[in-house]
Coordinates of C-alpha atoms and ligand atoms in Angstrom, one line a residue:
M1 CA 45.3 130.3 93.4
A2 CA 41.6 131.0 94.5
K3 CA 39.5 128.3 95.1
A4 CA 36.6 127.7 93.0
K5 CA 33.1 128.8 94.1
I6 CA 30.5 126.5 94.9
Q7 CA 27.0 127.1 93.2
A8 CA 23.5 126.0 94.5
P9 CA 22.3 122.8 93.1
K10 CA 20.2 123.5 89.5
G11 CA 16.7 124.5 89.8
V12 CA 16.6 125.2 93.6
S13 CA 14.8 128.4 94.7
E14 CA 16.3 130.5 97.4
Y15 CA 15.6 133.8 99.1
V16 CA 18.1 136.4 100.0
P17 CA 17.6 139.9 100.9
P18 CA 15.9 142.0 99.8
R19 CA 13.5 139.9 98.2
S20 CA 13.5 137.2 101.0
A21 CA 11.3 139.8 103.1
A22 CA 8.7 139.4 100.2
F23 CA 8.9 136.0 100.4
E24 CA 8.4 135.5 104.2
F25 CA 5.3 138.2 103.6
V26 CA 4.1 135.7 101.0
R27 CA 4.4 132.7 103.3
E28 CA 2.7 134.6 106.1
A29 CA -0.3 135.9 104.3
L30 CA -0.7 132.4 103.0
I31 CA -0.5 130.8 106.5
T32 CA -2.8 133.3 108.6
P33 CA -6.2 132.5 107.0
A34 CA -5.7 128.9 108.0
R35 CA -4.5 129.8 111.7
K36 CA -7.6 132.3 111.7
A37 CA -9.9 129.0 110.9
G38 CA -8.5 127.0 113.5
Y39 CA -6.1 125.0 111.8
Q40 CA -3.1 123.9 114.1
M41 CA 0.7 123.7 112.7
I42 CA 2.4 120.4 112.0
E43 CA 5.9 120.2 111.4
L44 CA 7.3 117.0 109.5
P45 CA 10.5 115.5 108.2
V46 CA 11.6 116.2 104.5
F47 CA 12.2 112.6 104.0
E48 CA 10.2 109.6 104.3
D49 CA 9.9 106.0 103.7
T50 CA 9.6 105.7 99.9
E51 CA 6.5 103.3 100.1
L52 CA 4.7 106.1 101.4
F53 CA 4.7 108.1 98.3
T54 CA 4.6 105.2 95.5
R55 CA 1.4 104.1 97.6
G56 CA -0.1 107.3 98.9
V57 CA 0.8 109.6 95.6
G58 CA 0.1 107.1 92.9
E59 CA 2.9 105.1 90.5
S60 CA 0.8 106.5 87.5
T61 CA 1.9 109.9 88.4
D62 CA 4.9 111.9 86.9
V63 CA 5.6 113.0 90.7
V64 CA 6.4 109.3 91.4
S65 CA 7.3 107.7 88.4
K66 CA 10.0 110.7 87.2
E67 CA 10.4 113.1 89.6
M68 CA 11.4 111.7 93.0
Y69 CA 14.7 112.2 94.8
T70 CA 14.9 108.6 95.9
F71 CA 18.0 107.2 97.8
E72 CA 19.2 104.4 100.0
D73 CA 20.1 105.7 103.3
R74 CA 23.4 104.0 105.7
G75 CA 20.9 101.6 106.9
G76 CA 19.9 100.3 103.3
R77 CA 16.3 101.7 103.4
S78 CA 14.9 103.5 100.6
I79 CA 14.2 107.0 101.6
T80 CA 12.7 109.9 99.3
L81 CA 12.7 113.7 99.7
R82 CA 9.0 114.7 100.2
P83 CA 7.3 115.7 96.6
E84 CA 4.2 116.7 98.4
G85 CA 3.1 117.2 101.7
T86 CA -0.4 115.4 102.0
A87 CA 0.7 111.7 102.1
G88 CA 3.2 112.7 105.2
V89 CA 0.3 114.3 107.1
M90 CA -1.7 111.6 106.8
R91 CA 1.1 109.2 108.1
A92 CA 1.6 111.3 110.8
V93 CA -2.0 111.4 111.7
I94 CA -2.2 107.8 111.7
E95 CA 1.2 107.2 113.6
H96 CA 0.0 109.8 116.4
G97 CA -3.5 109.0 116.5
L98 CA -5.0 112.5 115.6
D99 CA -7.8 110.8 113.9
R100 CA -8.8 109.4 117.2
G101 CA -9.7 112.4 119.1
Q102 CA -11.7 115.6 117.9
L103 CA -12.8 115.4 114.4
P104 CA -12.0 116.8 111.6
S105 CA -8.5 117.1 112.8
K106 CA -7.3 120.2 110.9
L107 CA -3.5 120.9 110.0
W108 CA -1.4 123.4 108.2
Y109 CA 2.2 123.1 107.0
S110 CA 4.9 125.0 105.4
G111 CA 8.1 123.9 104.4
A112 CA 10.1 122.8 101.1
F113 CA 9.4 120.0 98.7
F114 CA 11.4 118.4 96.2
R115 CA 10.7 117.2 92.7
A116 CA 13.2 116.4 89.9
E117 CA 11.2 118.7 87.4
R118 CA 13.1 120.1 84.1
P119 CA 13.7 123.8 86.0
Q120 CA 12.1 126.9 84.3
A121 CA 10.7 130.1 85.6
G122 CA 8.3 128.9 88.2
R123 CA 9.3 125.4 88.4
Y124 CA 11.9 124.6 90.9
R125 CA 13.5 121.2 92.1
Q126 CA 13.1 122.8 95.8
F127 CA 10.1 124.7 96.1
Y128 CA 8.0 125.8 99.0
Q129 CA 4.3 125.2 99.7
V130 CA 1.7 126.2 102.5
G131 CA -0.9 123.7 102.9
I132 CA -3.7 122.5 105.1
E133 CA -5.4 119.2 105.7
A134 CA -8.9 119.0 107.1
I135 CA -9.2 115.0 108.0
G136 CA -12.5 112.9 109.0
L137 CA -15.4 114.8 107.7
D138 CA -17.2 115.0 104.5
D139 CA -19.3 117.6 104.5
P140 CA -19.3 119.8 101.5
A141 CA -19.2 123.2 103.4
I142 CA -15.8 121.9 104.5
D143 CA -14.6 121.9 101.0
A144 CA -15.9 125.5 100.4
E145 CA -14.1 126.6 103.8
V146 CA -10.8 125.2 102.4
I147 CA -11.1 126.6 99.2
A148 CA -11.9 130.2 100.9
I149 CA -9.1 129.9 103.0
A150 CA -6.9 129.8 99.9
D151 CA -8.7 132.4 98.4
A152 CA -7.9 134.5 101.5
G153 CA -4.3 134.0 101.3
F154 CA -4.1 134.9 98.0
K155 CA -6.4 138.1 98.6
A156 CA -4.2 138.8 101.6
I157 CA -1.2 139.2 99.5
G158 CA -3.5 141.5 97.1
L159 CA -3.6 139.0 94.4
R160 CA -6.4 139.8 91.8
K161 CA -5.5 138.3 88.4
Y162 CA -6.2 134.8 89.1
R163 CA -9.2 132.4 88.5
L164 CA -10.4 129.3 90.5
D165 CA -11.1 126.0 88.5
I166 CA -13.2 123.2 90.3
T167 CA -14.2 120.0 89.5
S168 CA -15.7 116.8 91.0
L169 CA -13.7 113.4 90.5
G170 CA -16.8 111.8 92.3
D171 CA -17.1 108.9 94.7
A172 CA -15.8 105.1 93.8
Q173 CA -19.2 104.4 92.0
S174 CA -19.1 107.6 89.7
R175 CA -15.4 106.8 88.8
A176 CA -16.1 103.0 88.2
A177 CA -19.0 103.7 85.6
H178 CA -16.8 106.5 83.7
R179 CA -13.9 104.5 83.5
V180 CA -15.8 101.7 81.7
D181 CA -16.9 103.9 78.9
L182 CA -13.3 106.1 79.1
V183 CA -11.3 102.9 78.8
K184 CA -13.5 101.9 75.8
Y185 CA -12.8 105.2 74.5
I186 CA -9.1 105.0 74.9
A187 CA -9.0 101.7 73.3
G188 CA -10.2 102.9 70.2
L189 CA -7.2 105.6 70.0
N190 CA -4.1 105.0 68.5
L191 CA -1.5 105.3 71.3
D192 CA 2.4 104.1 71.8
E193 CA 3.1 101.9 74.3
A194 CA 4.2 104.0 77.1
T195 CA 1.0 106.1 77.0
Q196 CA -1.0 102.6 77.0
L197 CA 0.7 101.8 80.0
R198 CA -0.2 105.1 81.7
A199 CA -3.8 105.0 80.8
A200 CA -3.5 101.3 82.0
L201 CA -3.0 102.7 85.7
N202 CA -5.0 105.4 85.4
P203 CA -6.8 106.5 82.1
L204 CA -7.8 110.0 83.6
R205 CA -3.8 110.8 83.4
L206 CA -4.7 111.3 79.5
F207 CA -6.6 114.4 80.0
D208 CA -3.7 116.0 81.5
D209 CA -1.1 115.0 78.7
K210 CA 0.3 118.0 77.2
R211 CA 1.1 116.7 73.5
P212 CA -1.2 118.1 71.4
E213 CA -2.3 115.1 69.1
I214 CA -3.0 113.6 72.7
Q215 CA -5.2 116.3 73.9
K216 CA -6.9 116.1 70.2
A217 CA -7.5 112.6 70.6
M218 CA -9.3 113.1 74.1
Q219 CA -11.5 116.0 72.6
D220 CA -14.6 114.0 72.5
A221 CA -13.5 111.3 75.5
P222 CA -16.3 111.1 78.2
L223 CA -16.2 113.2 81.2
L224 CA -16.1 112.1 84.6
L225 CA -18.9 115.3 85.7
D226 CA -21.3 113.6 83.5
Y227 CA -21.0 110.3 85.5
L228 CA -21.5 111.4 88.8
S229 CA -23.8 109.6 91.5
E230 CA -26.7 111.0 92.9
N231 CA -24.3 111.4 96.0
S232 CA -21.6 112.7 94.6
K233 CA -23.8 115.3 92.5
K234 CA -25.4 116.1 95.6
H235 CA -22.2 116.7 97.5
F236 CA -20.6 118.8 94.4
D237 CA -24.0 121.1 94.2
Q238 CA -23.5 122.1 97.7
V239 CA -19.7 122.8 97.6
K240 CA -20.9 125.2 94.6
T241 CA -23.6 126.7 96.6
Y242 CA -21.6 127.4 99.7
L243 CA -18.6 129.0 97.2
D244 CA -21.7 131.1 95.9
V245 CA -22.8 132.2 99.6
L246 CA -19.1 133.0 100.0
G247 CA -19.0 135.2 96.8
I248 CA -16.2 133.1 95.7
S249 CA -16.4 132.5 91.7
Y250 CA -15.4 129.6 90.0
T251 CA -15.0 128.2 86.6
L252 CA -16.2 124.6 86.0
N253 CA -13.2 122.7 84.6
P254 CA -14.5 119.0 84.0
R255 CA -11.0 118.3 82.2
M256 CA -8.9 119.4 84.9
V257 CA -6.5 116.1 86.1
R258 CA -4.5 116.9 89.2
G259 CA -1.0 115.4 89.3
L260 CA -1.5 113.0 92.3
D261 CA -3.8 109.9 92.0
Y262 CA -5.4 110.1 95.8
Y263 CA -8.0 112.9 94.6
T264 CA -11.6 111.9 94.8
G265 CA -14.6 114.3 94.6
T266 CA -14.0 118.0 94.8
T267 CA -11.2 119.2 93.2
F268 CA -9.7 122.8 92.6
E269 CA -6.7 124.8 91.1
F270 CA -6.0 128.5 91.5
V271 CA -4.5 129.6 88.1
H272 CA -2.8 133.0 88.0
E273 CA -2.8 134.9 84.3
L274 CA 0.3 136.3 84.4
L275 CA 2.8 133.4 84.9
G276 CA 2.8 131.8 81.7
A277 CA 3.2 128.0 81.3
Q278 CA 3.6 127.4 85.4
S279 CA 0.6 129.1 86.3
G280 CA -1.0 127.1 89.0
I281 CA -0.3 128.9 92.6
G282 CA -2.2 126.3 94.3
G283 CA -4.6 123.6 94.2
G284 CA -5.8 120.6 96.3
G285 CA -9.0 118.5 96.9
R286 CA -10.9 115.6 98.4
Y287 CA -8.9 112.3 99.1
D288 CA -11.2 110.1 100.5
G289 CA -9.2 106.9 100.0
L290 CA -5.7 108.2 101.0
M291 CA -6.0 107.3 104.7
S292 CA -7.1 103.6 104.4
E293 CA -4.5 103.0 101.6
L294 CA -1.7 104.1 104.1
G295 CA -3.3 101.6 106.9
G296 CA -5.3 103.7 108.6
Q297 CA -9.3 103.9 109.2
E298 CA -11.7 104.9 106.4
L299 CA -11.6 108.7 106.8
S300 CA -12.2 111.3 104.0
G301 CA -9.9 114.3 104.2
I302 CA -9.5 117.6 101.8
G303 CA -6.9 119.9 101.8
F304 CA -4.8 122.0 99.4
G305 CA -1.3 122.9 98.5
L306 CA -0.1 126.7 97.7
G307 CA 3.0 127.6 96.0
V308 CA 4.7 130.2 97.8
D309 CA 7.4 130.7 95.3
R310 CA 4.9 131.2 92.6
A311 CA 2.5 133.3 94.6
L312 CA 5.4 135.6 95.1
L313 CA 6.2 135.4 91.2
A314 CA 2.4 136.4 90.8
A315 CA 2.8 139.1 93.3
E316 CA 5.7 140.6 91.6
A317 CA 3.8 140.6 88.3
E318 CA 0.6 142.4 89.5
E319 CA 3.0 144.9 91.5
V320 CA 1.1 144.3 94.6
I321 CA 3.7 144.1 97.0
D322 CA 5.2 147.3 98.9
S323 CA 8.7 146.6 99.7
Q324 CA 8.4 149.8 101.9
S325 CA 6.9 147.7 104.5
F326 CA 9.5 145.7 105.1
V327 CA 12.3 148.3 106.2
S328 CA 13.3 149.4 109.9
D329 CA 11.1 152.0 111.5
L330 CA 14.2 153.8 112.9
F331 CA 18.0 153.9 112.3
I332 CA 20.1 155.4 115.2
I333 CA 23.7 156.5 114.5
P334 CA 25.3 156.8 117.8
L335 CA 28.4 159.3 117.8
G336 CA 31.0 158.0 120.7
E337 CA 31.2 155.5 123.6
A338 CA 28.3 157.0 125.8
A339 CA 26.0 157.4 122.6
K340 CA 26.5 153.6 121.7
Q341 CA 25.6 152.8 125.3
K342 CA 22.3 155.4 125.2
A343 CA 21.5 153.9 121.6
L344 CA 21.7 150.4 122.9
T345 CA 18.9 151.0 125.7
I346 CA 16.7 153.2 123.4
A347 CA 16.8 150.5 120.7
A348 CA 15.8 147.7 123.1
T349 CA 12.8 150.1 124.6
I350 CA 11.5 150.8 121.2
R351 CA 11.9 147.3 119.7
A352 CA 9.8 146.1 122.8
A353 CA 7.2 148.3 122.1
G354 CA 6.8 146.6 118.5
K355 CA 8.9 149.0 116.2
T356 CA 12.0 147.7 114.4
V357 CA 15.1 149.8 115.1
E358 CA 18.8 149.4 113.8
I359 CA 21.9 151.0 115.2
A360 CA 24.6 151.8 113.1
F361 CA 27.7 150.0 114.6
G362 CA 31.6 150.4 113.9
D363 CA 32.5 153.9 115.0
R364 CA 32.0 155.2 111.4
A365 CA 32.2 158.7 110.8
L366 CA 28.6 160.6 110.4
K367 CA 28.9 160.9 106.6
G368 CA 29.6 156.9 106.0
A369 CA 26.9 156.3 108.9
M370 CA 24.2 158.3 107.1
K371 CA 24.9 156.6 103.8
G372 CA 24.4 153.2 105.6
A373 CA 20.9 154.6 106.9
D374 CA 19.8 155.9 103.7
K375 CA 20.6 152.5 102.0
S376 CA 18.7 150.6 104.6
G377 CA 15.5 152.4 103.6
A378 CA 14.7 152.9 107.1
R379 CA 11.9 155.5 108.0
Y380 CA 13.5 157.6 110.1
V381 CA 17.1 158.4 111.4
V382 CA 18.7 160.3 114.3
V383 CA 22.2 161.2 115.2
L384 CA 22.9 160.5 119.1
G385 CA 25.6 162.5 120.4
D386 CA 27.1 164.0 123.7
S387 CA 24.7 167.1 123.4
E388 CA 21.4 165.2 122.5
I389 CA 22.3 162.8 125.6
A390 CA 22.7 166.0 127.8
S391 CA 19.3 167.9 126.5
A392 CA 17.4 164.2 126.5
T393 CA 16.3 165.5 122.8
V394 CA 16.9 164.2 119.4
E395 CA 16.5 165.4 115.9
L396 CA 14.0 163.0 114.1
K397 CA 14.6 163.1 110.6
E398 CA 12.0 161.5 108.1
M399 CA 14.3 160.0 105.2
K400 CA 11.8 160.4 102.5
S401 CA 11.0 163.7 103.0
G402 CA 14.1 164.7 104.6
A403 CA 11.9 166.7 107.0
T404 CA 13.3 167.1 110.8
S405 CA 11.4 167.6 114.4
S406 CA 12.7 167.9 117.5
V407 CA 11.7 165.3 119.7
K408 CA 12.3 163.9 123.2
I409 CA 13.9 160.6 123.5
D410 CA 11.2 159.5 125.9
S411 CA 8.7 160.3 122.9
L412 CA 10.2 158.5 120.3
I413 CA 8.0 155.4 119.9
S414 CA 4.9 158.0 119.7
A415 CA 6.8 160.1 117.2
L416 CA 7.3 156.9 115.0
Ligands
HAM1 P1 0.3 120.1 93.5 O1 -0.6 120.7 92.9 O2 1.5 119.1 93.3 O3 -0.5 119.7 94.8 O4 0.9 121.3 94.4 C1 0.6 122.4 94.8 C2 1.3 123.7 94.2 O5 2.6 123.8 94.6 C3 1.1 124.0 93.0 O6 -0.1 124.6 92.6 C4 2.2 124.8 92.6 O7 2.1 126.4 92.9 C5 3.3 124.6 94.0 N1 4.3 123.6 92.9 C6 4.3 122.2 92.7 N2 5.4 121.7 91.8 C7 6.2 123.2 91.9 C8 7.7 123.4 91.5 N3 8.2 122.3 90.8 N4 8.1 124.6 91.7 C9 7.5 125.4 92.2 N5 6.2 125.3 92.6 C10 5.5 124.1 92.4 C11 0.0 119.0 96.0 O8 1.1 119.4 96.4 C12 -1.1 118.6 97.1 N6 -0.2 117.8 98.3 C13 -2.0 119.6 97.5 C14 -2.9 119.1 98.4 C15 -3.2 119.1 100.0 N7 -3.9 118.5 98.0 C16 -4.7 118.0 99.2 N8 -4.1 118.4 100.2

């Protein structure tokens, strides 16, 4: 009896050909602007001490209270698969003393993250982010630059149908003043016990509650943006000025609540028009208390996490990815042993010049090999037999048009 097949765990995103090429393209497009702005790569473990997230991300959040993959390892330690990247980056910055050198410390990362959410289109239990963190500077210009780097990534993919929401959560003084009035307001509402508990941990969470009755109840709640201190207001005004200078348009959204508790000051989210319920393709903001919360010095920071899975879905919805750009430049079909050897050396030379070359191995008959070339989507194909080797000339066939031309083997690179 055939053995039962094993399937991937529920709700994970995975990418296999041909779609994996588009995924790779999207991820590269999101990373490149960060590299160009001088951010350096950081590669961190996908599991960390659970306390990093309970302390760093906050116990009032869904991410920590409901969605963490937490388990005991063989040494009896509580371990959690990283639900996000910022806390881990801060842990590493403190541990490796990256905050003792030139500031800001500017880092980018890319990898898998884990949240035990209810799976649906665009929401996965293992998903991918590209993120950056700039630590140690509270110049509002860096806030604008961080936002611009995310925007440049989305633009490089070709996305157009998205908007940028921004707000400010202010400094400690602003939040304390707002909290007094917000708590008063919430006390006047008729809430169930679980919601009251959430509100006690972080009253801002109620703005993010998806239930219509709560949304309605929160309609007249005091907004943090109206409580900004002189300093916070000035900082946020400057961020907006720099965004204007950069020509990046934004929508002020004072009701925006990010799903993580460490945010302070400037916060933002990129929202795509065609993605339905899971429309957030990226988000981030300042987290001026996180470093000290994790035992480091008092340093400010700002960053973002961009959803690679969702950016790919958005690109597919907008039909902006040209799958033609992922195919090989040349497909060589060798006929016979001498041709096979020649094909190997030709391919090596052309690949060294930066082109993509495939060879049809397996001594298949010409017809079958041609089918393989067609399936691969390669731009050009050549058949290499004894006469081609003798004349050092091949017929270069453009697959799309079917047009052929005689080309010296030495000139193949320029002909491509
Ligand atoms: P976040 O908003 O929780 O922020 O996640 C960033 C992005 O990751 C989201 O906008 C979304 O595109 C994607 N994402 C989140 N959860 C899922 C999921 N279950 N399935 C698919 N995609 C998902 C953070 O994680 C912060 N660490 C960002 C940050 C960096 N803030 C400051 N620095």
